[in-house]
C-alpha positions as MATLAB code, in Angstrom:
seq = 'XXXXXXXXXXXXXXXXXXXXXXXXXXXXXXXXXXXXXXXXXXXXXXXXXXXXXXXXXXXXXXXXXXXXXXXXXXXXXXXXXXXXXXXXXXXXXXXXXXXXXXXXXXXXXXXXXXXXXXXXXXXXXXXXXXXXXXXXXXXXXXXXXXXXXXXXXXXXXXXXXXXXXXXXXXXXXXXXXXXXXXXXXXXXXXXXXXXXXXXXXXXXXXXXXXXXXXXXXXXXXXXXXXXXXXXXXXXXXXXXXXXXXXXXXXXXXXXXXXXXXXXXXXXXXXXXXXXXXXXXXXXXXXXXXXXXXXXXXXXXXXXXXXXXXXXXXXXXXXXXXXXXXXXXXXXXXXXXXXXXXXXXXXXXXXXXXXXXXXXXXXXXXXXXXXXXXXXXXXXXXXXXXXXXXXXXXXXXXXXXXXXXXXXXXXXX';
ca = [
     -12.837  -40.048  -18.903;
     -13.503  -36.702  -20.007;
     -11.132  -33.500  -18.790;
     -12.824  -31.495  -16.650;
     -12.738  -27.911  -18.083;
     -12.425  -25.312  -15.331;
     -13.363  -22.589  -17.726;
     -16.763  -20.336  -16.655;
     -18.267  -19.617  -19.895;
     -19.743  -17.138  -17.232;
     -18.493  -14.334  -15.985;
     -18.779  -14.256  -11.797;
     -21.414  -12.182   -9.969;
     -19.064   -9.288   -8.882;
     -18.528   -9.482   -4.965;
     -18.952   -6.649   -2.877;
     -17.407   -5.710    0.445;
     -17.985   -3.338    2.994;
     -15.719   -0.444    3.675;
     -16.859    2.582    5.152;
     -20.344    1.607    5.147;
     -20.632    1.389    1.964;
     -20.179   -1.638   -0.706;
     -18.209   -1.366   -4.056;
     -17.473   -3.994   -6.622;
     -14.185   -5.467   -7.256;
     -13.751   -3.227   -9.877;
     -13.934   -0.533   -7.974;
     -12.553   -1.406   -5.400;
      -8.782   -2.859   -6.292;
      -7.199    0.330   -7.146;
      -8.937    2.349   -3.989;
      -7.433   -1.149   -2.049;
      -3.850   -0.869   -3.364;
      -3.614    2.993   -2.408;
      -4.197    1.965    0.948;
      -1.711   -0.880    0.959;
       1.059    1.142   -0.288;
       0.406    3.830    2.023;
       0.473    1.717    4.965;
       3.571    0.207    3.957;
       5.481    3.404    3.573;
       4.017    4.762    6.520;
       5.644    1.480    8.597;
       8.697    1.982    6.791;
       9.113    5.616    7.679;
       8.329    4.733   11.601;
      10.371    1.602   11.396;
      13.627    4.469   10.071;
      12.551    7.086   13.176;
      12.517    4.381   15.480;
      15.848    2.839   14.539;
      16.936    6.363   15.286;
      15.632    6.661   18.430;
      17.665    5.860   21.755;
      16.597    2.518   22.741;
      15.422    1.156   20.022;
      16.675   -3.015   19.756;
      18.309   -2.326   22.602;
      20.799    0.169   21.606;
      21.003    3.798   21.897;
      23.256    6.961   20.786;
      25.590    5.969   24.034;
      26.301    2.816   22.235;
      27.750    3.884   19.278;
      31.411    6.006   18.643;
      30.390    9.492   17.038;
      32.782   11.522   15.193;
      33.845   14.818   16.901;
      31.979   13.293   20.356;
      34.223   12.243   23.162;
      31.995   10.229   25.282;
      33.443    9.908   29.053;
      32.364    7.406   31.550;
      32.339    9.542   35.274;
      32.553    6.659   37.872;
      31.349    8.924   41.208;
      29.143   11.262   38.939;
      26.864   11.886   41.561;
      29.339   12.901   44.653;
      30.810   16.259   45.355;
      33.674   16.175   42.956;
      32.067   13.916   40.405;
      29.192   15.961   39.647;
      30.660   18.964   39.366;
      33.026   17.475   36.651;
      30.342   15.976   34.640;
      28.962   19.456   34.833;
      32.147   21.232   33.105;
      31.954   17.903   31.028;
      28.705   18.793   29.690;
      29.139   22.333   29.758;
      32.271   21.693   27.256;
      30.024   19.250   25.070;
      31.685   15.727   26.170;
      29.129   13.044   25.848;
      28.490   11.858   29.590;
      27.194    8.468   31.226;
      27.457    8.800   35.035;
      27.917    6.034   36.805;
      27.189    5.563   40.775;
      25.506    3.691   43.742;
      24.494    6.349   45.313;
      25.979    5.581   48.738;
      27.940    8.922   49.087;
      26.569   10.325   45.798;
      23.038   12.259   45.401;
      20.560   11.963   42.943;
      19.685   15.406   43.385;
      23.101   16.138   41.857;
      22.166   14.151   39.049;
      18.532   15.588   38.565;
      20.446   19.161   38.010;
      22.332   18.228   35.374;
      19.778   16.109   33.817;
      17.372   19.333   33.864;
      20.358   21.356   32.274;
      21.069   19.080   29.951;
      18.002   17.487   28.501;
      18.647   17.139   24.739;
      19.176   13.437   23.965;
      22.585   12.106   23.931;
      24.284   14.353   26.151;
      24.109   12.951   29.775;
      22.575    9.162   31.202;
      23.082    7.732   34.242;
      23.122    4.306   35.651;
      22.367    2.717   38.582;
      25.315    0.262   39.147;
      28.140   -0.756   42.090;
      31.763   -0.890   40.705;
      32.206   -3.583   43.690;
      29.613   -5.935   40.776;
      32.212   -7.109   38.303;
      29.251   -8.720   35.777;
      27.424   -5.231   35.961;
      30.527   -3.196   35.243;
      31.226   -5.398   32.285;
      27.346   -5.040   30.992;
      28.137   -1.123   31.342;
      31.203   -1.478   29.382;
      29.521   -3.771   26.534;
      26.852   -1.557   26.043;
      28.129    1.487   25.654;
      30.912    3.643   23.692;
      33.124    5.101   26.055;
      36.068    7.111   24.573;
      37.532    7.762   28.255;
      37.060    7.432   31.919;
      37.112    9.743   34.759;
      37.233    7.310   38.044;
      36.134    9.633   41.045;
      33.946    6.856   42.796;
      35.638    6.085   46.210;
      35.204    6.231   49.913;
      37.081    9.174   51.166;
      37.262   10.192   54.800;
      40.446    9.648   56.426;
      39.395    9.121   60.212;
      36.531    6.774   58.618;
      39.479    4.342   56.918;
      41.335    4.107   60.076;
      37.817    2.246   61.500;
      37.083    0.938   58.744;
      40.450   -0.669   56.566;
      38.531   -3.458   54.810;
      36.059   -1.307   53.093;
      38.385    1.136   51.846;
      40.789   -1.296   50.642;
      38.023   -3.351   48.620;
      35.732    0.060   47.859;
      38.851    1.822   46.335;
      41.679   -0.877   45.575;
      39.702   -3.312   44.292;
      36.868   -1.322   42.324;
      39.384    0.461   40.904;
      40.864   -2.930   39.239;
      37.433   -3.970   38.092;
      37.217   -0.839   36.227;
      40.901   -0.809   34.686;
      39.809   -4.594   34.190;
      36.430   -3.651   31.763;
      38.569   -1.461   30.231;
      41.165   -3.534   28.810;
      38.507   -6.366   28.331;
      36.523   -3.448   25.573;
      39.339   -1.325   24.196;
      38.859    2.124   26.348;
      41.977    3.865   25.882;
      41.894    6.686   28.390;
      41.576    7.127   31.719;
      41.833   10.039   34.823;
      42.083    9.105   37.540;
      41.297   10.658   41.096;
      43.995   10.211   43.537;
      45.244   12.048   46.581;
      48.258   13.682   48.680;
      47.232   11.204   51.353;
      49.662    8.085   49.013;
      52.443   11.063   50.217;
      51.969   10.273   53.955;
      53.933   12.717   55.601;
      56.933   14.038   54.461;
      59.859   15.632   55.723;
      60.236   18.614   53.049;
      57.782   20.846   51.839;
      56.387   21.551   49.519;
      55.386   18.333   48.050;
      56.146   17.164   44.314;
      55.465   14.264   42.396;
      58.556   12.925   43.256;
      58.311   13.095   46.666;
      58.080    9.725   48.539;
      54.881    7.731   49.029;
      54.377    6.757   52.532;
      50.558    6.570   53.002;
      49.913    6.257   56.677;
      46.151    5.505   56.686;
      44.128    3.136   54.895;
      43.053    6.114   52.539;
      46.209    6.769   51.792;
      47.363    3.012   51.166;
      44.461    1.889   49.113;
      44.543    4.906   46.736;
      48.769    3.978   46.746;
      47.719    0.820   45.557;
      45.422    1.607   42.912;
      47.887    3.786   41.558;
      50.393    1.206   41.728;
      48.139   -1.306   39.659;
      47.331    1.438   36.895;
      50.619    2.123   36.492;
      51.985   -1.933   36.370;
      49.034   -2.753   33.720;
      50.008    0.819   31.601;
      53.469   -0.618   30.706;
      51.942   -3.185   29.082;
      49.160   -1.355   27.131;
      48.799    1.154   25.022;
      46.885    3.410   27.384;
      46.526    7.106   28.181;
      47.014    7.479   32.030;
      46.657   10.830   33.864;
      46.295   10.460   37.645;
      45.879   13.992   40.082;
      46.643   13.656   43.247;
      44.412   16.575   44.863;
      45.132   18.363   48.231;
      42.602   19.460   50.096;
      38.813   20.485   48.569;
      36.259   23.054   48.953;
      34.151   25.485   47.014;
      31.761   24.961   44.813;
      29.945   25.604   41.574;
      29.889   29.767   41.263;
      27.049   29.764   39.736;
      24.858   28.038   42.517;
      23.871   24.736   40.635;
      25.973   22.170   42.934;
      26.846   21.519   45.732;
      28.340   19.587   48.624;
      25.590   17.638   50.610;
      27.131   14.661   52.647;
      24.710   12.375   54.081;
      24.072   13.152   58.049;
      25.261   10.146   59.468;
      29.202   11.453   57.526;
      29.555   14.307   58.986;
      31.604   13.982   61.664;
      34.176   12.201   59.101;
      33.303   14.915   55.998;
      35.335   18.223   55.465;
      36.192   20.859   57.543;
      34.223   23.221   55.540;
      30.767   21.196   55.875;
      31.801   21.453   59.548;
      31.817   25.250   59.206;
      29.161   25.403   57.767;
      26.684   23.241   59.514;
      28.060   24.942   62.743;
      26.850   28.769   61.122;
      23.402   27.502   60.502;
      22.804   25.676   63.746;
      22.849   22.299   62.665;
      25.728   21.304   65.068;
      26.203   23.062   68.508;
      30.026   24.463   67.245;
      32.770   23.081   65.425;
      35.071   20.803   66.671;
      38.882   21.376   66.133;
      41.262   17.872   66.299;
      44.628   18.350   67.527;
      46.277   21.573   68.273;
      49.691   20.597   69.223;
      50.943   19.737   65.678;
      54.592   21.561   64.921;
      53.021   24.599   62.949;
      53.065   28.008   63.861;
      49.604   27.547   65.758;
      49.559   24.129   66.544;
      46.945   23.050   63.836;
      47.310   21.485   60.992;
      48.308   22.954   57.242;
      46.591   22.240   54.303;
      46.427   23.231   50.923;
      43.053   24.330   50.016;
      41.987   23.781   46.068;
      38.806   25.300   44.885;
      36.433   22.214   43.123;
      36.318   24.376   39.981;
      39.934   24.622   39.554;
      39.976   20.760   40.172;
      37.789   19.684   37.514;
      39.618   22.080   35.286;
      42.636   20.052   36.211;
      40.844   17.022   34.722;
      39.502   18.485   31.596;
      42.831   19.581   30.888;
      44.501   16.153   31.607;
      42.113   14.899   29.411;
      42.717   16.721   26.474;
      46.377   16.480   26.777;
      46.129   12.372   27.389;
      48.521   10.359   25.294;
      48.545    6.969   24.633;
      51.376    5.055   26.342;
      52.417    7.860   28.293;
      51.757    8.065   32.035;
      51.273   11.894   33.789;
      51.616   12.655   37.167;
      50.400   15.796   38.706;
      49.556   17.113   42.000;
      46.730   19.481   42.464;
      46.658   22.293   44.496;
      47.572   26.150   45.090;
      51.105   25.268   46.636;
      49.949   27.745   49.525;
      49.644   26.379   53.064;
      46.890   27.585   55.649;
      46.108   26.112   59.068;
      43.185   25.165   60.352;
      42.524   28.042   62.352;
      43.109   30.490   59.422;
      40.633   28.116   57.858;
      38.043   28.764   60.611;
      38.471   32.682   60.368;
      38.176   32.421   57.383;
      35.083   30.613   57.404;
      33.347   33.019   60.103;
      34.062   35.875   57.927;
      32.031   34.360   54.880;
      29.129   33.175   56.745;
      29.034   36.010   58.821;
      28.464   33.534   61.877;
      29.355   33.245   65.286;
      30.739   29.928   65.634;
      31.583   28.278   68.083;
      35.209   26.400   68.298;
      35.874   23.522   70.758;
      39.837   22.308   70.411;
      40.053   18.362   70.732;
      43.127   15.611   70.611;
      44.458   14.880   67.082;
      42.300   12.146   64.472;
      43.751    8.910   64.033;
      45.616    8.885   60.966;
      46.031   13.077   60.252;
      49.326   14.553   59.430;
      50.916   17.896   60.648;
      51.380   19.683   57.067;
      50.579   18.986   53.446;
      50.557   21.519   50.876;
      51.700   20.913   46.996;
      54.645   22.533   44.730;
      52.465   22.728   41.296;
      55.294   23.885   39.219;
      54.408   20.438   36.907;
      50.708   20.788   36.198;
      51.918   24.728   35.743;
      54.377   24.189   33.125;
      52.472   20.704   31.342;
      49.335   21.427   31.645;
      48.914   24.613   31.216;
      46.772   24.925   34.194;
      46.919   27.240   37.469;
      44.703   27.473   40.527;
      42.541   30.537   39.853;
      40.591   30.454   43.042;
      43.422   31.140   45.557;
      41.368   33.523   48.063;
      40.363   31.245   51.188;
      37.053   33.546   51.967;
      35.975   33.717   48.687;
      36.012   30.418   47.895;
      33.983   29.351   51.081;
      31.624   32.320   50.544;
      30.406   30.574   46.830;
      30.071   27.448   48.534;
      28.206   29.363   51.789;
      25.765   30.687   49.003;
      24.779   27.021   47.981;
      24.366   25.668   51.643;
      22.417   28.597   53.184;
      20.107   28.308   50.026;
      19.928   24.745   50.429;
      19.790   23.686   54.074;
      18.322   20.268   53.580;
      21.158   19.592   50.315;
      19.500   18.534   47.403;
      16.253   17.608   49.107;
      13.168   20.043   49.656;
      14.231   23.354   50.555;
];
């Protein structure tokens, strides 16, 4: 049998195709073909390279990753009183931010602010999430690059904790061990942590310092006791940078009129004296309400030590940059001046400008006669000092915000 030759002594017909409504031959047509080929493929390439650089992208994004010269801090809380306004001084001081909060005290509004202040990408994200979710705080944890944490999240009303002991023992004692928890499990190194003069109870010598005996007497008091107490049994065992501020009593606000404090309705009658005050001077409540005026102070009401919210996150930022690992600091935070509640109101009626009106009940469940802090530690260690000492001024900043935004963060 005969091989078959597969030869043409022919050549082919030339084929054409049709591109652009028109036909060309193949030899024509192969180099004008190629151009396009190579064109597309570096044009995919080049996309493919801006993608991969783009938040997001296979699941990852700039919050993911450790960049030099960027401190990335996790702000459990972002979106509460406290919280917000130190991711604010956060951002303000170029810390990468990731806010974490449920919202259940916290406001979105908060969050929209600093999101429109802070658009450019990689500076500020926040996430949906409830510490109480152990598998969600882990996700958080695996999926991004935290260099630090700032844990503000927490219930905090005394008179609320005395009704409600369960849900401030799980909300703050037991969140605050899932968190310390994710971070041991994914190597974060840092942490500050919001505490309070309530683990002090009530002493028998004033002014308070750090070595004053803890005797919480309210479930407040007690939980945040006990989260200390677990931070500080797992940080002799680690490697870890551990700040906790205890903080006396807040108010204020941001002085430039960005944040605020907006508690939800239904907390009021458990929220600060000064969102009393002030939802008394524009009408929202009949008059405030005074508890317990037969305390052993010069006027029978209680003594606090007022600390203005911008000197408090300054506290933090400073306890963050001076954070060691394997050392443990203490501080308390406040002006180490005592006023009363009455000198509190006055004060309040001279920066709103309102008549309010005062009704004098029987003590709250759980209060103490008189708290105020000796800051001679966070002085000399820290290098910090309350600047915004004047009672009247302080309230009249925060005055500005609430009579600007009677509704909070919603629709003014």
């Amino acid at each position: 049998m005969l091989p078959v030759n597969r030869s043409r002594s022919q050549p082919r017909a030339g084929r054409s195709w049709p591109f652009s409504g028109m036909e060309f031959s193949d030899s024509r047509r192969k180099p004008h073909f190629l151009g396009k080929v190579i064109t597309a493929v570096v044009l995919t390439a080049l996309c493919i390279y801006i993608l991969k650089q783009s938040p997001g992208f296979g699941g990852t994004s700039v919050f993911s990753r450790h960049d030099p010269g960027v401190t990335h801090v996790l702000v459990t809380g972002g979106a509460g009183y406290i919280g917000s306004h130190a991711a604010l001084r956060l951002l303000k001081d170029s810390y990468r931010v990731t806010i974490v909060d449920n919202l259940s005290r916290g406001n979105m509004g908060a969050v929209k602010v600093l999101q429109e202040l802070f658009p450019e990408p990689g500076r500020l994200q926040f996430i949906y999430a409830d510490l109480g979710d152990a598998k969600a705080v882990n996700k958080i944890f695996a999926e991004n690059a935290f260099d630090a944490v700032m844990h503000f999240a927490a219930v905090a009303y005394v008179g609320e904790s005395t009704m409600e002991p369960l849900r401030y023992y799980h909300n703050i004692t037991a969140n605050t061990l899932t968190v310390l928890e994710a971070m041991a499990a994914h190597g974060v190194k840092t942490l500050i942590y919001s505490s309070t003069c309530a683990t002090y109870g009530e002493p028998k010598k004033m002014p308070i310092t750090e070595v004053t005996p803890q005797s919480p007497i309210n479930p407040y008091g007690k939980a945040k006791k006990m989260a200390e107490d677990i931070i500080l049994d797992f940080s002799k065992r680690s490697d870890m940078a551990v700040m906790i501020l205890r903080y006396f009593n807040v108010i204020g606000s941001d002085p430039e009129g960005r944040l605020g404090e907006a508690p939800r309705p239904e907390l009021r009658e458990h929220g600060r004296i000064s969102g009393a005050c002030f939802d008394a001077a524009l009408g929202v409540i009949p008059g405030l309400k005074v508890k317990g005026t037969d305390y052993p102070t010069a006027d029978g009401t209680c003594i606090r030590d007022y600390i203005d919210v911008t000197d408090l996150v300054d506290a933090h930022v400073k306890a963050l940059d001076k954070a060691e690992p394997k050392k443990v600091g203490i501080y308390n935070v406040g002006t180490g001046q005592g006023r009363s509640v009455k000198q509190f109101v006055e004060a309040c009626k001279q920066a709103t400008g309102a008549k309010i009106k005062v009704e004098y009940l029987s003590r709250r469940p759980g209060d103490y006669a008189e708290v105020y802090s000796d800051p001679a530690k966070i002085n000399h260690e820290l290098n910090w000092t309350a600047r915004y000492t004047d009672l009247q001024e302080s309230l009249s900043i925060a005055w500005r915000w609430q009579r600007s935004h009677p509704n909070g963060y919603g629709r003014s």
